[in-house]
Tab-separated table of C-alpha atoms and ligand atoms in Angstrom:
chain	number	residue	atom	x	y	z
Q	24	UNK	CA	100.228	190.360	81.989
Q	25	UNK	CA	102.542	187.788	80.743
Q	26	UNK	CA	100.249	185.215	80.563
Q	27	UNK	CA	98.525	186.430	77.798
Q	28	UNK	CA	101.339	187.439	75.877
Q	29	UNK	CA	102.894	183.843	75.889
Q	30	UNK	CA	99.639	182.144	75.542
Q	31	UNK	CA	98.728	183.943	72.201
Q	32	UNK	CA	101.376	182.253	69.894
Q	33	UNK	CA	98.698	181.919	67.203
Q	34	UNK	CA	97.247	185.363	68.254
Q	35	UNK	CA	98.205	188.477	66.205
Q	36	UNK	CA	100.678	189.547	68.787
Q	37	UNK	CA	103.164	186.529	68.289
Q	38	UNK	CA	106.022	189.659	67.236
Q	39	UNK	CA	105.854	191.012	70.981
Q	40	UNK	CA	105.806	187.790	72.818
Q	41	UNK	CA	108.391	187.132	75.082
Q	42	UNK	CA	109.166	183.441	76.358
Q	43	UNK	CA	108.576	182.741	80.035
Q	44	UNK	CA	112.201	183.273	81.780
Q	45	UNK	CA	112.261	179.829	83.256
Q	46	UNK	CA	114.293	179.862	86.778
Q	47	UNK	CA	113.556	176.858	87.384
Q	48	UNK	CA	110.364	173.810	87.392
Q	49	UNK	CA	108.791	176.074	89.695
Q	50	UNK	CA	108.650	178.861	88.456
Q	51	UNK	CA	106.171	177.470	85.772
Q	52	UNK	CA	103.544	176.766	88.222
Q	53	UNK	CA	100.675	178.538	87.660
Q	54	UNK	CA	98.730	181.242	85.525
Q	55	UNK	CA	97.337	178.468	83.650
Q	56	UNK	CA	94.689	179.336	80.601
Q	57	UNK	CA	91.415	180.015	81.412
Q	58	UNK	CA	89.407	178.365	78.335
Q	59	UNK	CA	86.111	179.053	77.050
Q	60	UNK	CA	83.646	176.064	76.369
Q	61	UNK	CA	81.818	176.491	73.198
Q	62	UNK	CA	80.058	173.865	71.872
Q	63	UNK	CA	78.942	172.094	74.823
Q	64	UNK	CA	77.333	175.276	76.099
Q	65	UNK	CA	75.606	176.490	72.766
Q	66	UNK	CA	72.137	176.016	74.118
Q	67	UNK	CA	73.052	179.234	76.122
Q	68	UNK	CA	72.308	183.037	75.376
Q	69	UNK	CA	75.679	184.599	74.237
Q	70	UNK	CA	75.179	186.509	77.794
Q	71	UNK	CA	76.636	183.532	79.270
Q	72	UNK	CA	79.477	182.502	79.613
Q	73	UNK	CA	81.373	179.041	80.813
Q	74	UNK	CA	85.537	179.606	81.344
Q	75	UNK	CA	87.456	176.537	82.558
Q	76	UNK	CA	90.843	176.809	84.141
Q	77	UNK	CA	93.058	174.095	82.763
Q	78	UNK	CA	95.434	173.473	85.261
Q	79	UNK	CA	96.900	170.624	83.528
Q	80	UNK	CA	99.314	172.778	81.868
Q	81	UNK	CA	100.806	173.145	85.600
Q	82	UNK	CA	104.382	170.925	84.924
Q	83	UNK	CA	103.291	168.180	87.139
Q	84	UNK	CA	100.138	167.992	85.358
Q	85	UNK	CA	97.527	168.943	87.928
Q	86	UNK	CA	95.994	171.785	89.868
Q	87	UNK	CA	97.645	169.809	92.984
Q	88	UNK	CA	101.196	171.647	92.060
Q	89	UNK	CA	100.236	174.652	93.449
Q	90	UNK	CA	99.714	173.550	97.236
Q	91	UNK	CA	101.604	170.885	96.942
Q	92	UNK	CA	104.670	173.792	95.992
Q	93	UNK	CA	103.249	175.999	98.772
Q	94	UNK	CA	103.719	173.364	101.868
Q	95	UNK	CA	107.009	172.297	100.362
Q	96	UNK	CA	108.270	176.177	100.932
Q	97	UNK	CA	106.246	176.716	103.733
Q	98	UNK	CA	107.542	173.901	105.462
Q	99	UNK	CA	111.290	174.610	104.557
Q	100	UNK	CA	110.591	178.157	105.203
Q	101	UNK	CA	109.597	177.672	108.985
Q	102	UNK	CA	112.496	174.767	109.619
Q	103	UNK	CA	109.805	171.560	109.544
Q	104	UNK	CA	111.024	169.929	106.591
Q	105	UNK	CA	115.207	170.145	106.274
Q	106	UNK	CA	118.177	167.460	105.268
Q	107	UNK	CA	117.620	163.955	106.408
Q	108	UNK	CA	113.702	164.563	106.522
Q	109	UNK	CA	111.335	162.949	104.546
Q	110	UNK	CA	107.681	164.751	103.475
Q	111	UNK	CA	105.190	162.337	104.294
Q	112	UNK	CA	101.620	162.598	103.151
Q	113	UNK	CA	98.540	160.492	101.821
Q	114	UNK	CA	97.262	161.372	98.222
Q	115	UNK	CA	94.852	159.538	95.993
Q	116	UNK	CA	97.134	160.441	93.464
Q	117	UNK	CA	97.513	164.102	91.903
Q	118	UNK	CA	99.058	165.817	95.147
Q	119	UNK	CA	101.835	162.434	95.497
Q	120	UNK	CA	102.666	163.352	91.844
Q	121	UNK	CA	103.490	167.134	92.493
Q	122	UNK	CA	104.857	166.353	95.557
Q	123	UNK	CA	107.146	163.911	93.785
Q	124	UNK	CA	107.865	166.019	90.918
Q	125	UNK	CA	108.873	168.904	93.607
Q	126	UNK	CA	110.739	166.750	95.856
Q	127	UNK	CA	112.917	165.373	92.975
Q	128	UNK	CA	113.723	169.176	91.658
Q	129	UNK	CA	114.685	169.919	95.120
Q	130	UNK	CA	116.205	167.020	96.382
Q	131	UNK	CA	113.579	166.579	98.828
Q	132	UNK	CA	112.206	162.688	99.723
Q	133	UNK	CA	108.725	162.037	99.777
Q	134	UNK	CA	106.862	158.973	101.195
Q	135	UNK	CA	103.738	158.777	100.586
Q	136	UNK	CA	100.503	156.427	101.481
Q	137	UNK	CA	98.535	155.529	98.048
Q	138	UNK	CA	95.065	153.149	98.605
Q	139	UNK	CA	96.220	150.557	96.738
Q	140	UNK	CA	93.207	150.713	93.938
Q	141	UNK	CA	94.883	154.024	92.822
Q	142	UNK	CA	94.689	153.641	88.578
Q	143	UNK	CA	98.131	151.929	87.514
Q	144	UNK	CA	98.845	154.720	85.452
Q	145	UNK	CA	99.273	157.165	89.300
Q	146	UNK	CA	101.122	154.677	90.647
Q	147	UNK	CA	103.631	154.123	87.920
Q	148	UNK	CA	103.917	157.808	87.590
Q	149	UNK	CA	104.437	157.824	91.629
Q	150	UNK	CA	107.199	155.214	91.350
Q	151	UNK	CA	108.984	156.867	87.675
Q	152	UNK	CA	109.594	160.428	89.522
Q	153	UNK	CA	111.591	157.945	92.261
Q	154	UNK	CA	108.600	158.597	95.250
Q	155	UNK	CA	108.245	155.767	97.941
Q	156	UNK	CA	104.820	154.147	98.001
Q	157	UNK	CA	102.975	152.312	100.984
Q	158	UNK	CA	99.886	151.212	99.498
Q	159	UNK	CA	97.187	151.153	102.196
Q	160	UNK	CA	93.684	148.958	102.149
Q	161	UNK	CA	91.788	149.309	99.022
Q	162	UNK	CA	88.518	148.826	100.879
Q	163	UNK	CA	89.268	152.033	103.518
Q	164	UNK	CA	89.515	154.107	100.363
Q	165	UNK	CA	91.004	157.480	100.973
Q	166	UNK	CA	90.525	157.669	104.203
Q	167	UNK	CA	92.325	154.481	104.923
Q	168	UNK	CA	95.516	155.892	103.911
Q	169	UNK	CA	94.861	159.348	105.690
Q	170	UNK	CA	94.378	156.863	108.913
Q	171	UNK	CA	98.097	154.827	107.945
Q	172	UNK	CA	100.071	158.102	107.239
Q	173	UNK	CA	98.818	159.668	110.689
Q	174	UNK	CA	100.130	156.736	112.589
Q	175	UNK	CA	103.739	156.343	110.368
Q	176	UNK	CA	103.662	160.434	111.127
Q	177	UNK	CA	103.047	159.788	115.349
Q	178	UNK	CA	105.475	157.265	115.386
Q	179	UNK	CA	108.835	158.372	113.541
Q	180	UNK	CA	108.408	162.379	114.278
Q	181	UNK	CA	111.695	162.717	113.100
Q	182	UNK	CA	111.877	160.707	110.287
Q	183	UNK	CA	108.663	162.297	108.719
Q	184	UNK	CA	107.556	166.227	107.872
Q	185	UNK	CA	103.876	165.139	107.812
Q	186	UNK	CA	102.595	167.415	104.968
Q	187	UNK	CA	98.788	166.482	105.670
Q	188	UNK	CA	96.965	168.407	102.609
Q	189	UNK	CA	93.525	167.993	104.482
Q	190	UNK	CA	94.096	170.195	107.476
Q	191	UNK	CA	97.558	172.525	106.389
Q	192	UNK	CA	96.375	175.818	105.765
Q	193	UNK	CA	99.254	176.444	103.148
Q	194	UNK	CA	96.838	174.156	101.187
Q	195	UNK	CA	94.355	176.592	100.319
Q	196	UNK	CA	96.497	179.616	100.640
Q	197	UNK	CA	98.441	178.565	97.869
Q	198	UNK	CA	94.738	179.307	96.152
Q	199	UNK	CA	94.192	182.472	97.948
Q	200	UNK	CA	97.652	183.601	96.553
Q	201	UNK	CA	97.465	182.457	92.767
Q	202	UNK	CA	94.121	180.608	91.565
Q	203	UNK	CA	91.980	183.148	92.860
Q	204	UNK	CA	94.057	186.647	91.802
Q	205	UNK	CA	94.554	184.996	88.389
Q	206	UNK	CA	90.770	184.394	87.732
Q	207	UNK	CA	90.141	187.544	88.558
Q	208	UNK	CA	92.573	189.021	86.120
Q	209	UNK	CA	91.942	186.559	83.116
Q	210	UNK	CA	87.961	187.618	83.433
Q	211	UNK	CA	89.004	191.231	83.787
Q	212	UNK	CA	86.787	191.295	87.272
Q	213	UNK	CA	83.974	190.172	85.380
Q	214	UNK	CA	83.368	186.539	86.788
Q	215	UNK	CA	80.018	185.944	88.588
Q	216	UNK	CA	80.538	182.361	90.138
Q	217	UNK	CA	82.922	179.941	90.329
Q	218	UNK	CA	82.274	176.403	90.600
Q	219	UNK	CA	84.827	173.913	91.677
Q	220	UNK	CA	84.651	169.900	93.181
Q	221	UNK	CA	85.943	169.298	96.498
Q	222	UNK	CA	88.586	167.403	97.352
Q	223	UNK	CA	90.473	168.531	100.739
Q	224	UNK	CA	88.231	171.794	99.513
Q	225	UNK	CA	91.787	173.557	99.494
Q	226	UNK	CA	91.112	174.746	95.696
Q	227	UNK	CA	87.623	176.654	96.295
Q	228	UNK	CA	87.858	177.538	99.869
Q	229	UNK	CA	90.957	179.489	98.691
Q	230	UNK	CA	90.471	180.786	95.581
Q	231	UNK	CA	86.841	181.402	96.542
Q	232	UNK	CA	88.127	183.389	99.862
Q	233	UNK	CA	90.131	185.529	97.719
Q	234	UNK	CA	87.289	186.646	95.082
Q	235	UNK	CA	84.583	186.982	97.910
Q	236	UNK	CA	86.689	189.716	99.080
Q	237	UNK	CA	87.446	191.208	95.787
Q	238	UNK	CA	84.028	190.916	94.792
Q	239	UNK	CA	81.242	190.367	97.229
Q	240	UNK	CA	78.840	189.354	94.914
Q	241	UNK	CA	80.647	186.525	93.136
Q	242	UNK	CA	78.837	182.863	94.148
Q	243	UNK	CA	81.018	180.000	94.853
Q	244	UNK	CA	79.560	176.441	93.925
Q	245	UNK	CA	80.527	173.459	95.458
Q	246	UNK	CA	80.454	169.977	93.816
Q	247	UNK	CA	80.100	166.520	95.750
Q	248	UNK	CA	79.004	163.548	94.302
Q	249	UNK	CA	75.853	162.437	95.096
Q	250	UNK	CA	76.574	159.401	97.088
Q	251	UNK	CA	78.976	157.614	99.019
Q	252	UNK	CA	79.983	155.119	96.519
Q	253	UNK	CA	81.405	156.743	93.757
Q	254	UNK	CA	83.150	157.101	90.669
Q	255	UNK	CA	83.975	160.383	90.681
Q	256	UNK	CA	88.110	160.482	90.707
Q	257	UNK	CA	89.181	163.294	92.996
Q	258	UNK	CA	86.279	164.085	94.245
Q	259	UNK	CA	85.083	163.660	98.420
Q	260	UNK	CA	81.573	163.157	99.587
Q	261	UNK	CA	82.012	165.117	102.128
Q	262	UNK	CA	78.777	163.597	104.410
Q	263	UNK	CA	80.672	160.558	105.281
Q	264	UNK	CA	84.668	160.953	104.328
Q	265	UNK	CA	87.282	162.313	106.983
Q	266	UNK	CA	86.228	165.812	107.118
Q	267	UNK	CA	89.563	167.885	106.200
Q	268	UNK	CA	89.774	170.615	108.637
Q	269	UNK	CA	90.755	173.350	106.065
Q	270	UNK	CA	86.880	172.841	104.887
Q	271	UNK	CA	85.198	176.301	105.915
Q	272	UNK	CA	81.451	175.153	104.858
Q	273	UNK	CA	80.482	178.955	105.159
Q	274	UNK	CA	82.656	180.189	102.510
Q	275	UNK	CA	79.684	178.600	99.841
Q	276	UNK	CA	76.711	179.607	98.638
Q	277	UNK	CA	75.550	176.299	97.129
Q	278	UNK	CA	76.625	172.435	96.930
Q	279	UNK	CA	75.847	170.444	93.399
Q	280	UNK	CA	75.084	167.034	93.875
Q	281	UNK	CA	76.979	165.261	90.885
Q	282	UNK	CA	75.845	161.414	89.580
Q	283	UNK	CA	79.137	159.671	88.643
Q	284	UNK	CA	77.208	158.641	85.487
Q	285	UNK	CA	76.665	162.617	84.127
Q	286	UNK	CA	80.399	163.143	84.818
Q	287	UNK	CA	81.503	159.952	82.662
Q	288	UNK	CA	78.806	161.252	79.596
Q	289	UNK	CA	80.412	165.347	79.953
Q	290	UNK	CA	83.970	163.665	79.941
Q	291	UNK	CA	83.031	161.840	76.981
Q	292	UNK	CA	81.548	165.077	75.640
Q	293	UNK	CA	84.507	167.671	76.715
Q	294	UNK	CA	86.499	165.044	74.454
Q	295	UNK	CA	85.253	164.600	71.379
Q	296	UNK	CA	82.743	168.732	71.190
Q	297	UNK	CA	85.384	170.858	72.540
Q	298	UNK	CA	89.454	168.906	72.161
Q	299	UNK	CA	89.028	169.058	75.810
Q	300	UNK	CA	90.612	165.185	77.064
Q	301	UNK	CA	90.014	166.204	80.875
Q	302	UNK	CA	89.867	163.739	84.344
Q	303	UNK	CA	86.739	162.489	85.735
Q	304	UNK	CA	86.391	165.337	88.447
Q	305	UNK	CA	87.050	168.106	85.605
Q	306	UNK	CA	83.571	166.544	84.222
Q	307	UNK	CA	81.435	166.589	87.085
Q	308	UNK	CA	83.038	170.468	87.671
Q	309	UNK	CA	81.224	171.032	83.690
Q	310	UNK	CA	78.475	169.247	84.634
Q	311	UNK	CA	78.076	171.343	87.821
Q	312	UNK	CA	79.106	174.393	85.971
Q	313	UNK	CA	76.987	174.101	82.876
Q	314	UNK	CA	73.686	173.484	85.569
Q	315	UNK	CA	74.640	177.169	87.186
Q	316	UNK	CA	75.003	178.830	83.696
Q	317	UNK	CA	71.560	177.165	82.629
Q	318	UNK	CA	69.894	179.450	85.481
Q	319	UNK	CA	71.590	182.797	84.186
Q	320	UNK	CA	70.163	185.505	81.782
Q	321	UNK	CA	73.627	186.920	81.962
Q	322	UNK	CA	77.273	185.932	83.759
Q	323	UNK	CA	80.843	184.566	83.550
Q	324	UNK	CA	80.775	181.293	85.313
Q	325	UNK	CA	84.492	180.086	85.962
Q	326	UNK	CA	84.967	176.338	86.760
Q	327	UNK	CA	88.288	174.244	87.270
Q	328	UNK	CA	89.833	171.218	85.364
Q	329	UNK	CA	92.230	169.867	87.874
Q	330	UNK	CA	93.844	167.357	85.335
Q	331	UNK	CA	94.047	165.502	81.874
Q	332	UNK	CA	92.243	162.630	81.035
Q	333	UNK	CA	95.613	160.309	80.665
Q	334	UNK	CA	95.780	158.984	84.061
Q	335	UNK	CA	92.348	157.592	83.422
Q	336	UNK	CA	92.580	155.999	80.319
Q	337	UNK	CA	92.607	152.717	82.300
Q	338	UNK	CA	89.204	153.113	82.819
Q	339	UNK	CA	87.953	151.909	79.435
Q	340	UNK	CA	84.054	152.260	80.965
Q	341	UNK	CA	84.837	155.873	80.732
Q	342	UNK	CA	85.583	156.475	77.764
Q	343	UNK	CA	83.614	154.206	75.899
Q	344	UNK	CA	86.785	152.461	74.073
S	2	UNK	CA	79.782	129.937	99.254
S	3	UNK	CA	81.997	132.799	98.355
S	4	UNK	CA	82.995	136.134	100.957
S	5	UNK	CA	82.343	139.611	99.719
S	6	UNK	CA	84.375	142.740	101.517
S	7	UNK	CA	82.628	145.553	101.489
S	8	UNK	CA	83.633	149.050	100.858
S	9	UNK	CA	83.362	151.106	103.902
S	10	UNK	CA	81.261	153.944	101.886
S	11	UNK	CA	78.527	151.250	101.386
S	12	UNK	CA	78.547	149.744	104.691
S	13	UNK	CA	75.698	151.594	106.057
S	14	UNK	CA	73.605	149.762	103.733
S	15	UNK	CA	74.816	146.123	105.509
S	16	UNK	CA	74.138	147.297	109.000
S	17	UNK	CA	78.047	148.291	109.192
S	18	UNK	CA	79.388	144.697	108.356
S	19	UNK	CA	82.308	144.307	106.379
S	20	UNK	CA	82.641	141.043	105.093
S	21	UNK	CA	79.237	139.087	104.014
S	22	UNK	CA	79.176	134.738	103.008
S	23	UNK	CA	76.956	135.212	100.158
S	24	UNK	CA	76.150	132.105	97.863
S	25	UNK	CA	76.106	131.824	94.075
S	26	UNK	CA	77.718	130.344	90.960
S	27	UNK	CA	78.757	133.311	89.226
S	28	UNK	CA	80.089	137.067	90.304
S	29	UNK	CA	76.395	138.090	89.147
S	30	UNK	CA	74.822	135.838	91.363
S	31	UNK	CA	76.532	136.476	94.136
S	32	UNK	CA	76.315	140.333	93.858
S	33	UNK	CA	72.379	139.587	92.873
S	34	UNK	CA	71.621	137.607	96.403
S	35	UNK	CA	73.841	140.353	98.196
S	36	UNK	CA	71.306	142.887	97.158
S	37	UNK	CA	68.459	140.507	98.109
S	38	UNK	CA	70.115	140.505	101.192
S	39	UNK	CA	70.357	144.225	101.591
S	40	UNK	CA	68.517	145.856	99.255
S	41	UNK	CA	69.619	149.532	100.101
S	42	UNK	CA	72.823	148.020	97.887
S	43	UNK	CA	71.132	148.181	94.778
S	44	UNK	CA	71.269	151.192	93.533
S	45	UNK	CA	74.799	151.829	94.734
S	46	UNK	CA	75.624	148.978	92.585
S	47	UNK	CA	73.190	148.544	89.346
S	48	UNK	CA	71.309	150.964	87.419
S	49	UNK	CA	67.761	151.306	86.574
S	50	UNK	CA	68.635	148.151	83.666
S	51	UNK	CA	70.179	146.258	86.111
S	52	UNK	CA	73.300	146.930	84.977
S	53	UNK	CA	76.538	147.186	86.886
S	54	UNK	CA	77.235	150.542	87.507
S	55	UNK	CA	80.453	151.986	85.965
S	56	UNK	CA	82.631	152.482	88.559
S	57	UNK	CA	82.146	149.322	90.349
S	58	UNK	CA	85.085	147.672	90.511
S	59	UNK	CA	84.947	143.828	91.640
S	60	UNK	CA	87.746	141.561	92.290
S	61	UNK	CA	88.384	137.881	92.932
S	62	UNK	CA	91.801	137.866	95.005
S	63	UNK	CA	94.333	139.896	92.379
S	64	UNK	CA	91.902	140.109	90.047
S	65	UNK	CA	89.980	142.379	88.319
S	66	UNK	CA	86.608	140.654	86.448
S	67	UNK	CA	86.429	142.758	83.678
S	68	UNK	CA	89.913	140.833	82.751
S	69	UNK	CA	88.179	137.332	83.643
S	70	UNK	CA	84.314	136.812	82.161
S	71	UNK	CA	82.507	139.922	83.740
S	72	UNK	CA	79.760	138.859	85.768
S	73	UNK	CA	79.432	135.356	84.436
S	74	UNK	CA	83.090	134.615	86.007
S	75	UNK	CA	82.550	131.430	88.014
S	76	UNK	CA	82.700	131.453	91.849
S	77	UNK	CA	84.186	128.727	93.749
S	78	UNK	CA	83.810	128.141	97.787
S	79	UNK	CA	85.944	130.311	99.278
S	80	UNK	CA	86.693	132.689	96.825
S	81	UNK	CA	87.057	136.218	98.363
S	82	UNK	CA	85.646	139.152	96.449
S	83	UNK	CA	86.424	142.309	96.716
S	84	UNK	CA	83.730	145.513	95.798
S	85	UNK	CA	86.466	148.019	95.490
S	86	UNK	CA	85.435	152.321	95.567
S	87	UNK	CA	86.999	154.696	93.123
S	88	UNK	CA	89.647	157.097	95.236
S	89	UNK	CA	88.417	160.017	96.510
S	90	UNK	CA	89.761	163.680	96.905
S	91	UNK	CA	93.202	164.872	97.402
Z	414	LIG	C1	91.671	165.030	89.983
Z	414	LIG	C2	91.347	165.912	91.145
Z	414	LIG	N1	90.249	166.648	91.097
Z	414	LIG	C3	89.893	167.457	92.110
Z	414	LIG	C4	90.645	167.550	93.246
Z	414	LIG	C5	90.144	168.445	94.350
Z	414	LIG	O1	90.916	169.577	94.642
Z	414	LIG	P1	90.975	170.142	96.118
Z	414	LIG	O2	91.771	169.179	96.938
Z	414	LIG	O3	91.670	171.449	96.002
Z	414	LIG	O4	89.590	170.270	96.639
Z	414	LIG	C6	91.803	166.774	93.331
Z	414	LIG	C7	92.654	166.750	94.503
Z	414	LIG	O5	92.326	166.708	95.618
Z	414	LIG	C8	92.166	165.939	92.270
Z	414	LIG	O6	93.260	165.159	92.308
């Protein structure tokens, strides 16, 4: 397995490591390391263990590369998206910045409806990789701008590819394909659940879909914060947002009710016990996973950092600073 | 008397209605007679110390309070404050 190899620079096999042959940005999306928490998880017996996918290292800096790669070539693949069309989608923030960073390499334009409360930080990124913004009511929140991007799709049909993350299937498959194979393989089989925060639900319903059918046995967690009003970055209550249609509530075993106030004290934590400067949603996905692992005598709990902490420094309540 | 918009997520709690004339002097007063008004808004918006919660986010036009005097920013008649959520998934 490559990824290994060209993770362990520091490892005693830095002689036979060969360097990724890069074919281009995409190419490097993907088999992201799977890192184990230490100190925030001592409490636990050594029978348990807490692995967290750090998909920051993707090249647009988010988990949100992978789909957002997978509907770009699905759509060119099946003739919706071709010269003198634009990809049109809403984002809160992470999927508009691979989209962007996609539809740059390619040559691709994207349009794309932001709420206009999105941190500065996501929009200036937005606007730097040359992506055209239409900021939509602050106080509709996310599903405001799914509601503005639906009507700019129904009326200029050929202007826009509407991408819509919520309800494309290439969404999750792009999890069924990679995130969920490459958990398997970095726990050698051995992972018992795998807890993940929903969003469109495209990361767990896929990558949870594949490992169900690898292995039956393996539970799949769901985390939602634990009201409507929320500071939890990334993350949909599902109870009363736009339901995304690619959200197959059967696929879980379980739903973790996050408080946005837990998340901001394990962000805080993942920072300064483990080196580990992660988004607001990576936080409430410890919180949630560290909660499973406290039931266990034994397992390999798996949970998923969809970003960095950068785009949040903004938010100085966060971090305390 | 100053307008507050409220966030659909938390309109539930104000029998669906978006934009409330609520009196006071200062952003805390106003926010404290909104949840007077409706108190299902409280614990949406303070915590057990009566403190704001984190990730509420309260504006007056362009801007944010944290960047004027918190709370104790002065309200004038016919100011227009927003409650504004955090973005959610996607
Ligand atoms: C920061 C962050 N966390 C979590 C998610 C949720 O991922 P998913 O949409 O696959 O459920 C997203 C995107 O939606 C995100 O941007």
């Amino acid at each position: 397995m490559d990824v290994d190899l060209s993770r362990s620079l520091f490892g005693a096999d830095v002689a036979v490591t060969p360097l990724r042959a890069v074919g281009g940005l995409e190419t490097l999306v993907g088999n992201t390391p799977l890192i184990p928490l230490r100190r925030v998880t001592a409490h636990l017996p050594s029978t348990v263990q807490v692995l967290a996918k750090a998909e920051w290292f993707n090249p647009g800096g988010s988990i949100k590369d992978r789909p957002a790669l997978n509907i770009l070539r699905t759509a060119l693949s099946q003739g919706k998206l071709h010269q003198g069309k634009r990809l049109l989608d809403s984002t809160s923030g992470n999927m508009g910045i691979a989209y962007a960073t996609f539809g740059a390499a390619l040559g691709i334009g994207v349009t794309l409806v932001v709420p206009a409360n999105a941190s500065p930080e996501r929009i200036a990124i937005l606007k730097a990789l040359g992506a055209e913004l239409i900021l939509s009511d602050p106080s509709e929140g996310s599903d405001g701008a799914i509601r503005v991007a639906r009507q700019m799709a129904a009326q200029q049909p050929e202007r826009y590819f509407y991408a819509n993350q919520y309800d494309n299937p290439a969404n999750w498959q792009a999890h069924y394909c990679t995130t969920g194979p490459e958990i398997f393989q970095q726990t050698k089989g051995c992972v018992t659940h795998l807890v993940a925060g929903l969003g469109t639900s495209g990361t767990l319903i896929g990558a949870g879909r594949y490992l169900r059918e690898i292995s039956p046995n393996v539970q799949l967690i769901a985390v939602q914060p634990n009201s409507p009003f929320h500071g939890l970055e990334g993350l949909k209550h599902m109870p009363t947002a736009i339901r995304p249609a690619i959200f197959d509530e059967s696929v879980l075993d379980q739903t973790l009710w996050v408080e946005t106030e837990e998340a901001y004290r394990m962000a805080r934590r993942l920072a300064q016990e483990e080196g580990l400067f992660v988004g607001i949603s990576a936080a409430a996905a410890a919180v949630g996973a560290l909660k499973v692992a406290e039931q266990l005598e034994g397992g390999t709990v798996v949970t998923i950092f969809p970003d960095a902490g950068y785009k949040y420094l903004s938010d100085k309540a966060l971090w305390g600073i | 008397m100053a307008t507050i918009r409220i966030p659909t997520p938390l309109r539930p709690y104000t029998n669906g209605q978006s934009d409330l004339t609520v009196s006071g002097e200062t952003v805390g007063q106003v926010l404290d007679s909104l949840v007077q008004q409706y108190p299902a808004l409280r614990p949406h918006i303070f915590n057990e110390n009566g403190e704001l919660r984190p990730f509420v986010n309260l504006f007056i036009g362009e801007e944010n309070i944290n960047d004027l005097q918190g709370t104790t920013t002065p309200v004038k008649d016919g100011d227009r404050i927003l409650l504004i959520p955090s973005i959610a998934g996607g």
